[in-house]
Amino acid sequence: MAQERDVDDTDIPDGPERPIVAFDFDGTLTVRDSYTAFLKWRTPAVQWWLGLLRLIPASARYLFDRDRGRIKAAATKVYLGGVSRAQLETDARRFAEFSRSLLRPDAVLAWKRWRKEQVRLIIVTASPDIVVAPFARGLGADDLLGTQLAFDERDRVTGVFASPNCRGDEKVARIRAAYGDLRVRAAYGDTSGDAEMLAMADEPYYRVFTGKP
């Protein structure tokens, strides 16, 4: 993979056709998984540990099927089931304000360098978009593509997803659905779940950020 470097404006067009620079979120822009951190932050300690006990069957199943989407949905149902969208959005804003130290300083510097260029900066993440949205707004992202939670008729979390888990091939599918064949100038990731997104970029950057707050 390429080494992270300063960017220039060579061959970058103006206007709506400006190319994409895509960043994974968890482990790339952040030092750890933001969704797990969010769930633990908003859950009292006793309920957190009781929730882990309830997740034992799902965790055991994960050892065999390695289905990250399924175990994430199970955790969502345990810890967020029945929570209203409004409350979840409020909690996500508070969490982002409380957890700015999740962001890698060298990743943020790279993001800011790209921000000066004529590119479309987007975050593509397996974490629920509703949780990552305050971070995306704070960074000035042009778009956020993430896993979407399902809500019932009362606008409360059901514990299932309204979209496929946004990793692997799904990252590419979401980018193509939003932007068609628009050029992906660069992409940043840190796990096998980012491989397909990295492969579509002119400049793929894999695990180039190591900074800690």
Short mmCIF file of N, CA and C in Angstrom, two decimals, residues 1 3 28 43 47 73 76 79-80 82 88 130 133 156 172 208:
data_model
loop_
_atom_site.label_atom_id
_atom_site.label_comp_id
_atom_site.label_asym_id
_atom_site.label_seq_id
_atom_site.Cartn_x
_atom_site.Cartn_y
_atom_site.Cartn_z
N MET A 1 0.83 -1.20 0.00
CA MET A 1 0.00 0.00 0.00
C MET A 1 0.87 1.25 0.00
N GLN A 3 2.35 5.02 0.89
CA GLN A 3 2.66 5.73 2.12
C GLN A 3 1.94 7.06 2.12
N THR A 28 -9.04 3.71 11.95
CA THR A 28 -8.34 4.54 10.97
C THR A 28 -8.34 5.99 11.45
N THR A 43 -24.09 2.99 28.89
CA THR A 43 -24.71 1.91 29.65
C THR A 43 -24.12 1.83 31.05
N GLN A 47 -25.54 -2.93 34.08
CA GLN A 47 -26.28 -3.30 32.87
C GLN A 47 -25.34 -3.72 31.75
N ALA A 73 -25.63 -6.60 15.43
CA ALA A 73 -27.08 -6.42 15.57
C ALA A 73 -27.56 -6.95 16.92
N THR A 76 -26.71 -4.43 19.46
CA THR A 76 -27.61 -3.29 19.31
C THR A 76 -28.95 -3.56 19.99
N TYR A 79 -28.39 -3.54 23.96
CA TYR A 79 -28.05 -2.27 24.60
C TYR A 79 -28.87 -1.07 24.12
N LEU A 80 -29.48 -1.17 22.94
CA LEU A 80 -30.21 -0.01 22.42
C LEU A 80 -31.67 -0.31 22.08
N GLY A 82 -35.37 -0.42 21.82
CA GLY A 82 -36.41 0.41 22.42
C GLY A 82 -36.02 1.86 22.62
N LEU A 88 -31.25 8.67 20.93
CA LEU A 88 -30.00 8.15 20.39
C LEU A 88 -29.17 9.26 19.75
N ILE A 130 -25.75 6.83 12.57
CA ILE A 130 -26.34 7.76 13.53
C ILE A 130 -25.38 8.05 14.70
N ALA A 133 -22.28 10.18 13.03
CA ALA A 133 -22.67 11.46 12.43
C ALA A 133 -22.10 12.69 13.14
N ARG A 156 -38.36 3.85 17.36
CA ARG A 156 -37.48 3.28 18.38
C ARG A 156 -36.64 2.16 17.77
N VAL A 172 -17.91 -0.72 -1.06
CA VAL A 172 -17.85 -0.38 -2.48
C VAL A 172 -19.26 -0.14 -3.03
N VAL A 208 -1.71 3.49 7.83
CA VAL A 208 -0.65 4.51 7.80
C VAL A 208 -0.70 5.40 9.04
#
